[in-house]
mmCIF file of C-alpha atoms in Angstrom:
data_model
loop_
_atom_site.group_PDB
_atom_site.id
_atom_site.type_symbol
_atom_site.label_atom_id
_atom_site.label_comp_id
_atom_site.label_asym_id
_atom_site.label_seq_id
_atom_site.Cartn_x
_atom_site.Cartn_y
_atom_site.Cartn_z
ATOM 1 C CA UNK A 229 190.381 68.900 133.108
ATOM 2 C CA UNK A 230 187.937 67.498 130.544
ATOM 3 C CA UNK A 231 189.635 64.265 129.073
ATOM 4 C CA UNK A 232 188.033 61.217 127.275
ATOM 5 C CA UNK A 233 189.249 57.811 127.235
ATOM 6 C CA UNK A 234 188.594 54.893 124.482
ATOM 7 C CA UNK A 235 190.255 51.245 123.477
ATOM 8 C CA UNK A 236 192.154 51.793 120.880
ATOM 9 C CA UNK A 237 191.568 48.437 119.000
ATOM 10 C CA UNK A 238 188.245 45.780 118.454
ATOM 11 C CA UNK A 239 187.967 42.988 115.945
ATOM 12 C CA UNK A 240 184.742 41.248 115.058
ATOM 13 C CA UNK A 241 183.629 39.021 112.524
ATOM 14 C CA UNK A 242 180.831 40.066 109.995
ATOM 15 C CA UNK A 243 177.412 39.807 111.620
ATOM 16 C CA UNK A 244 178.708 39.954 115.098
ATOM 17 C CA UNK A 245 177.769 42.341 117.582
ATOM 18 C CA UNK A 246 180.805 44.989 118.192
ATOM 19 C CA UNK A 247 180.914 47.004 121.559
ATOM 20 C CA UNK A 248 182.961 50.026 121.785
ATOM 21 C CA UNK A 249 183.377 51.644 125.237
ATOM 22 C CA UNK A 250 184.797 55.044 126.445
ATOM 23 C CA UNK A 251 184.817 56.966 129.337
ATOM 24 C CA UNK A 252 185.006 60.776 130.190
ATOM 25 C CA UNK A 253 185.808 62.839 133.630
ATOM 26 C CA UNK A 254 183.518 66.080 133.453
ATOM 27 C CA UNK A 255 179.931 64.898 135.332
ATOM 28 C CA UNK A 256 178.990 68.277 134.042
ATOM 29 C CA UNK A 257 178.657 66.969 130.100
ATOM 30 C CA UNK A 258 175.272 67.292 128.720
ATOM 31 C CA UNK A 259 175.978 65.415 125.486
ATOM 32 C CA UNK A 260 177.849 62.953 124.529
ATOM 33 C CA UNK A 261 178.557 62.498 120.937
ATOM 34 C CA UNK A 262 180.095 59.349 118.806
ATOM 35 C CA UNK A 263 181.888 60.157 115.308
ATOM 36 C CA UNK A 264 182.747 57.615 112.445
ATOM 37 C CA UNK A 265 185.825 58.394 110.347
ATOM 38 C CA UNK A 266 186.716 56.303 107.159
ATOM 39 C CA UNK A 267 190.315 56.428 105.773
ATOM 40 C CA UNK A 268 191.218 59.869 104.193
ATOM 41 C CA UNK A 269 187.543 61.468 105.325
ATOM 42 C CA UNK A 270 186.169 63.917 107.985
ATOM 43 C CA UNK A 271 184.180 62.666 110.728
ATOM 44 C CA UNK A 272 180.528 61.617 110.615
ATOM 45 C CA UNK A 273 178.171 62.717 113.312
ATOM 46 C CA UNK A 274 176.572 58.962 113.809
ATOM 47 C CA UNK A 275 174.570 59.879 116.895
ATOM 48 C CA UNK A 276 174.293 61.562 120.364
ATOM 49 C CA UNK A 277 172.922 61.136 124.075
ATOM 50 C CA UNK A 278 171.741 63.693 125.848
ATOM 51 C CA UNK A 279 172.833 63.384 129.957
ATOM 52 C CA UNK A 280 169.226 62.751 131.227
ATOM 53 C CA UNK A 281 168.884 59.162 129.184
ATOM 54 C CA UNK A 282 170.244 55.757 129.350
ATOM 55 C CA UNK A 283 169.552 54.880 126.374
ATOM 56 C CA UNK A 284 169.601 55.551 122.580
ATOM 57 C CA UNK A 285 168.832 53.636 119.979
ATOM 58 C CA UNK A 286 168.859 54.318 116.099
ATOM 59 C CA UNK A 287 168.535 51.444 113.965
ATOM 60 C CA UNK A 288 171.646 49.072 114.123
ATOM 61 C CA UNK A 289 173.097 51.817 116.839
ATOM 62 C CA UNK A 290 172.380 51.437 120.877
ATOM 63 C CA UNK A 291 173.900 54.197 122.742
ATOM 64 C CA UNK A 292 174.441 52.956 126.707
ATOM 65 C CA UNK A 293 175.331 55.694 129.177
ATOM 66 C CA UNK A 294 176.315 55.013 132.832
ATOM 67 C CA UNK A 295 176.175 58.345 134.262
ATOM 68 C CA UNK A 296 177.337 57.097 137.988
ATOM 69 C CA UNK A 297 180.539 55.895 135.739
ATOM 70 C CA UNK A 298 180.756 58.019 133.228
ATOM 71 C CA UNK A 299 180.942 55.771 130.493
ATOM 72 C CA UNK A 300 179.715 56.086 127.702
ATOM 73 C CA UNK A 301 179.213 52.688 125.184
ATOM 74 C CA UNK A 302 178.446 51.941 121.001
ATOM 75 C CA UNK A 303 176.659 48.467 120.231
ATOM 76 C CA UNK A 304 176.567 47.641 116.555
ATOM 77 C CA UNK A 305 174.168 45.444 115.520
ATOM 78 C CA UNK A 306 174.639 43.054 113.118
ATOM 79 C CA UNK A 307 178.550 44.242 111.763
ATOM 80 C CA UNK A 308 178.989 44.706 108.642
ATOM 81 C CA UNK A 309 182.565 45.261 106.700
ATOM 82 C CA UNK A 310 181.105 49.025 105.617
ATOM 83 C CA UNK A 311 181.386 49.547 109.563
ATOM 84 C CA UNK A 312 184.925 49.434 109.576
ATOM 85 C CA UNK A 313 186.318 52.369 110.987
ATOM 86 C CA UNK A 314 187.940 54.349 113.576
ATOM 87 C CA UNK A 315 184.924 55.391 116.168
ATOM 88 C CA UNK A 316 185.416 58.534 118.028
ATOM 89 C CA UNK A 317 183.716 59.274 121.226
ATOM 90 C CA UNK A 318 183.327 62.988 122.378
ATOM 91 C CA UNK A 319 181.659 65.372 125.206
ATOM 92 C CA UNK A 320 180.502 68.952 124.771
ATOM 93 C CA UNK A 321 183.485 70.911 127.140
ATOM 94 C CA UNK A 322 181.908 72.657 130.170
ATOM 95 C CA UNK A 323 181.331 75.657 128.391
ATOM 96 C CA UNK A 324 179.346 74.375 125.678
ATOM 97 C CA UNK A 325 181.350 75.283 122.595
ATOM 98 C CA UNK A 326 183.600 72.533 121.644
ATOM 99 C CA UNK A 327 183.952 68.624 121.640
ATOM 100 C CA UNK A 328 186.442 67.106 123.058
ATOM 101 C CA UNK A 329 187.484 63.509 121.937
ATOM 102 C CA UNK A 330 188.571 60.213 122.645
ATOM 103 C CA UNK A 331 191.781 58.728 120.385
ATOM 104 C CA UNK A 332 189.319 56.811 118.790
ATOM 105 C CA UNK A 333 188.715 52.919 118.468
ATOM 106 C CA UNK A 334 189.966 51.343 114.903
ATOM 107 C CA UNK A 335 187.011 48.972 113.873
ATOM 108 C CA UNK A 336 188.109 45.917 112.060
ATOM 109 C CA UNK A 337 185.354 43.780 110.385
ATOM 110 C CA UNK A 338 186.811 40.113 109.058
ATOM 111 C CA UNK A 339 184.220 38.723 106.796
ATOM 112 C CA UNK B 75 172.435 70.051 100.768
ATOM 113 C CA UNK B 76 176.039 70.277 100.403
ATOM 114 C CA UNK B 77 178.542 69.402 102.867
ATOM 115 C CA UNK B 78 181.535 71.770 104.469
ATOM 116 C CA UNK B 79 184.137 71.994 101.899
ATOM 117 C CA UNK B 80 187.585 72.557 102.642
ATOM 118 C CA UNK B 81 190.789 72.748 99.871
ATOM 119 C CA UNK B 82 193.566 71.900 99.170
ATOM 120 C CA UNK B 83 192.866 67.573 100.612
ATOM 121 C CA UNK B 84 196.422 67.452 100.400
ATOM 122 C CA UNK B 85 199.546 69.642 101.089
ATOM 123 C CA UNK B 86 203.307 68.797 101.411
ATOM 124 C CA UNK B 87 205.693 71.692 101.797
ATOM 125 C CA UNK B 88 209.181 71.742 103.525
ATOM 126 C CA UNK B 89 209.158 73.628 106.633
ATOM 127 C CA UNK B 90 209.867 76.819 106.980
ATOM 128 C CA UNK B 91 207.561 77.258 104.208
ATOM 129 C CA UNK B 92 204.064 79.307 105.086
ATOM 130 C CA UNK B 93 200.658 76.910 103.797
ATOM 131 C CA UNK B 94 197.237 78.472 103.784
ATOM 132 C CA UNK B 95 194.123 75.974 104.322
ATOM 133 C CA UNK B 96 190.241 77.015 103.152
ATOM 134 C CA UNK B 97 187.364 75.970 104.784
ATOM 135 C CA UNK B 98 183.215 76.805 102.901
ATOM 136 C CA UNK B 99 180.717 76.099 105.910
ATOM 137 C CA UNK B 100 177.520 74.531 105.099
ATOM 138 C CA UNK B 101 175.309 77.109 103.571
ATOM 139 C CA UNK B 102 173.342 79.448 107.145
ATOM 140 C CA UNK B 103 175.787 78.052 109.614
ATOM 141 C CA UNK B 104 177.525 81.133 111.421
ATOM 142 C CA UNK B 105 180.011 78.991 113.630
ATOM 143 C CA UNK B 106 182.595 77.578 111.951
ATOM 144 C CA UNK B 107 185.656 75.494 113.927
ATOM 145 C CA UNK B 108 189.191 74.651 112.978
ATOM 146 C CA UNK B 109 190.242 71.338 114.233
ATOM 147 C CA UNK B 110 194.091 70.001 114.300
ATOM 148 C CA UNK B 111 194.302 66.090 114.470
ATOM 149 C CA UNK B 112 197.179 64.756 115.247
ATOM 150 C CA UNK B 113 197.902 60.612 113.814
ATOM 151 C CA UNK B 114 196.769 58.221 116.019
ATOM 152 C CA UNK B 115 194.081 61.109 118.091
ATOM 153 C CA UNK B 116 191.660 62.781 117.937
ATOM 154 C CA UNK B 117 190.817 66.083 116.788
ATOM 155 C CA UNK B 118 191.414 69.118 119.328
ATOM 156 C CA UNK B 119 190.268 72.807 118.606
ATOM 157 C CA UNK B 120 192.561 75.326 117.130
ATOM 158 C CA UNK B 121 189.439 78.201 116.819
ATOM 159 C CA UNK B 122 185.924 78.750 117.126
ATOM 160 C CA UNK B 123 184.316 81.572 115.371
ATOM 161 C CA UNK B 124 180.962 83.344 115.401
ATOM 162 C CA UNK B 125 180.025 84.673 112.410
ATOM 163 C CA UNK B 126 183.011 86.642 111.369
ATOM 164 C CA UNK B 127 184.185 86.871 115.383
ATOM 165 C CA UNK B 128 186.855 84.564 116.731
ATOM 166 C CA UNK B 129 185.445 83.870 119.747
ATOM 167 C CA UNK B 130 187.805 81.253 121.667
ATOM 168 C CA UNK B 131 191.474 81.223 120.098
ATOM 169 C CA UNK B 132 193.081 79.853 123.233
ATOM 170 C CA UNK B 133 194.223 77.178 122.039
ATOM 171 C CA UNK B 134 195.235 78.744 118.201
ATOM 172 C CA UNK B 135 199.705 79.016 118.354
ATOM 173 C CA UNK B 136 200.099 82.667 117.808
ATOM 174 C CA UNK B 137 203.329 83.092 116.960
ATOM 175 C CA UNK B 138 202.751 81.173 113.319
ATOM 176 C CA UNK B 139 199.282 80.314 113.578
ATOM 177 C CA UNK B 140 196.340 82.727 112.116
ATOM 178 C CA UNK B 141 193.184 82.813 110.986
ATOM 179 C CA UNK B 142 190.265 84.739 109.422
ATOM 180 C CA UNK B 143 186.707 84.223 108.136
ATOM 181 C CA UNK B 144 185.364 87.768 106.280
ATOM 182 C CA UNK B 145 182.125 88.267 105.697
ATOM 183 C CA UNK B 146 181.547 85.727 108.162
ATOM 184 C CA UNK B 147 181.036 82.802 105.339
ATOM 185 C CA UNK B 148 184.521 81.345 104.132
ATOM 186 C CA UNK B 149 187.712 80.946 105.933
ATOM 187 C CA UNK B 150 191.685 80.820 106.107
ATOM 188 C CA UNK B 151 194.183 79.245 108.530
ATOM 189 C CA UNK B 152 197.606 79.859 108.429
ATOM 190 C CA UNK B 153 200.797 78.887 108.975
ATOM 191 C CA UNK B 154 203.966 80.896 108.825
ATOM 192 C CA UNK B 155 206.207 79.637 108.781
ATOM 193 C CA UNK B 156 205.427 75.833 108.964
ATOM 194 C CA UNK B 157 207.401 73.282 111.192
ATOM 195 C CA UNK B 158 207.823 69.694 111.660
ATOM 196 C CA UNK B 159 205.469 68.974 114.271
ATOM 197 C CA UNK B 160 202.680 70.686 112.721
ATOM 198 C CA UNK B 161 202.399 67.772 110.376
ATOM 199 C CA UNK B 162 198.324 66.648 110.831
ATOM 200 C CA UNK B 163 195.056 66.916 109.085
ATOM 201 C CA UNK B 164 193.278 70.472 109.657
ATOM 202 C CA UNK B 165 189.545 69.529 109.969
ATOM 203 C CA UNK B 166 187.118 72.749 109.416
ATOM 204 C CA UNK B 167 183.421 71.959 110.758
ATOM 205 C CA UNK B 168 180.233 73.859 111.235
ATOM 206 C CA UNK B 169 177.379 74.412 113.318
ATOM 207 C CA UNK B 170 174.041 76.621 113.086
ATOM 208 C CA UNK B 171 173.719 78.082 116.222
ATOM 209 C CA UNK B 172 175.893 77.963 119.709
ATOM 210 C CA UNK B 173 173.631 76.021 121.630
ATOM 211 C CA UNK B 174 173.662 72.741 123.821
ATOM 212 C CA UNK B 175 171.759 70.868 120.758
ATOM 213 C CA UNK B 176 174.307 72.600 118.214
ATOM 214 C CA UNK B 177 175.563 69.481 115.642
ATOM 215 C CA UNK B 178 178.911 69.956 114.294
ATOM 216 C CA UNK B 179 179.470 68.762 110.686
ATOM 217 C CA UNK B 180 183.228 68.093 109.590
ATOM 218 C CA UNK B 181 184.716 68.830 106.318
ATOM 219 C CA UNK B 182 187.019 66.329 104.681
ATOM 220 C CA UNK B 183 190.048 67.659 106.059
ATOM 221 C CA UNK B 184 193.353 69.061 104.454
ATOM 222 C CA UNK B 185 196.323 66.506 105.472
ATOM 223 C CA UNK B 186 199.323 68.620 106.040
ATOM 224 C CA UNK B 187 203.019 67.411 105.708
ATOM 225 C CA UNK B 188 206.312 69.280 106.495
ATOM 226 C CA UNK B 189 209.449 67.934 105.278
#
């Protein structure tokens, strides 16, 4: 079955780098999708691969995908305490209709 | 353009109890998803629906759980009667279109708890 797996825990100092990894089972996933979700809110789409790249990048954000592995990483540039957070990875299920996600990675920014 | 809107943020009830959660999709989008997330995971589908058609409810508990969207714009989940374990926030989110490229935008979430 589809499943998604994610560290549970990262720590980095303010203007660091932060990494956050994950990695999924179904080869068949087309997108792969990262979430941001502050205390007490809804997830935030904060941006997407599509299967056929490497790469992504959007300002601060590099999206890394290893197909061959399926994993999936998050570089933050440049960390700032507004990134703390708990980051969600996700794939599209095989049918197209529905994420399925990680457990999430809690984000802790010391300034 | 506002965002998906969901009420009440916060419930408590003691279980046993029934609890109804409402969910306003952003403004065109005709699929709208409940989400159940459990603490410490992530979010897992309850219900997808298309327009005002529930079109995947496998994994929706029918025996308390339902749901409903009329007129294919707002909707309702339910629980009757509420138990323990269904403590967890309900997330409602929207999309425009089924499609491979489809972007789906959460709501705030209602944060359920049973006593």
């Amino acid at each position: 079955g589809e499943d998604v797996e994610q560290s549970l825990f990262l720590s980095v100092r303010e203007g660091d780098s932060s990494v956050i990894n994950c990695t999924y089972t179904d080869s068949s996933s087309t997108y792969l999708y990262w979430y941001k979700q502050e205390p007490g809110a809804g997830l935030q789409l904060l941006t997407y691969i599509f299967s056929n790249m490497d790469m992504k990048q959007d300002q601060r954000l590099t999206v890394l995908l290893n197909k061959k592995d399926k994993h999936l990483s998050l570089r933050i540039a440049d960390t700032q305490t507004g990134d703390s957070a708990i980051y969600f990875c996700a794939e599209l299920n095989q049918a197209g209709t529905a994420l399925i996600f990680g457990k999430g990675t809690t984000l802790s920014v010391s300034s | 353009e506002a965002g998906v809107v969901q009420s009440p943020r916060y419930k408590i009830i003691e279980k046993k109890q029934p609890v109804a959660f409402w969910c306003n999709p952003i403004s065109g989008h005709n699929t709208l998803y409940w989400y159940r997330q459990n603490l410490g995971q992530g979010p897992e589908l309850l219900i997808r629906y298309e327009n005002e058609e529930a079109v995947d409810d496998s994994q929706l508990p029918k025996d308390r759980f339902s749901a409903e969207r009329l007129k294919g714009v707002d909707s309702t989940l339910k629980i009757q009667p509420a138990e323990l374990g269904d403590s967890a926030v309900y997330l409602c989110a929207s999309s425009s279109r089924v499609t491979i490229t489809d972007t789906q935008y959460f709501g705030p979430g209602t944060r359920l708890t049973v006593l």
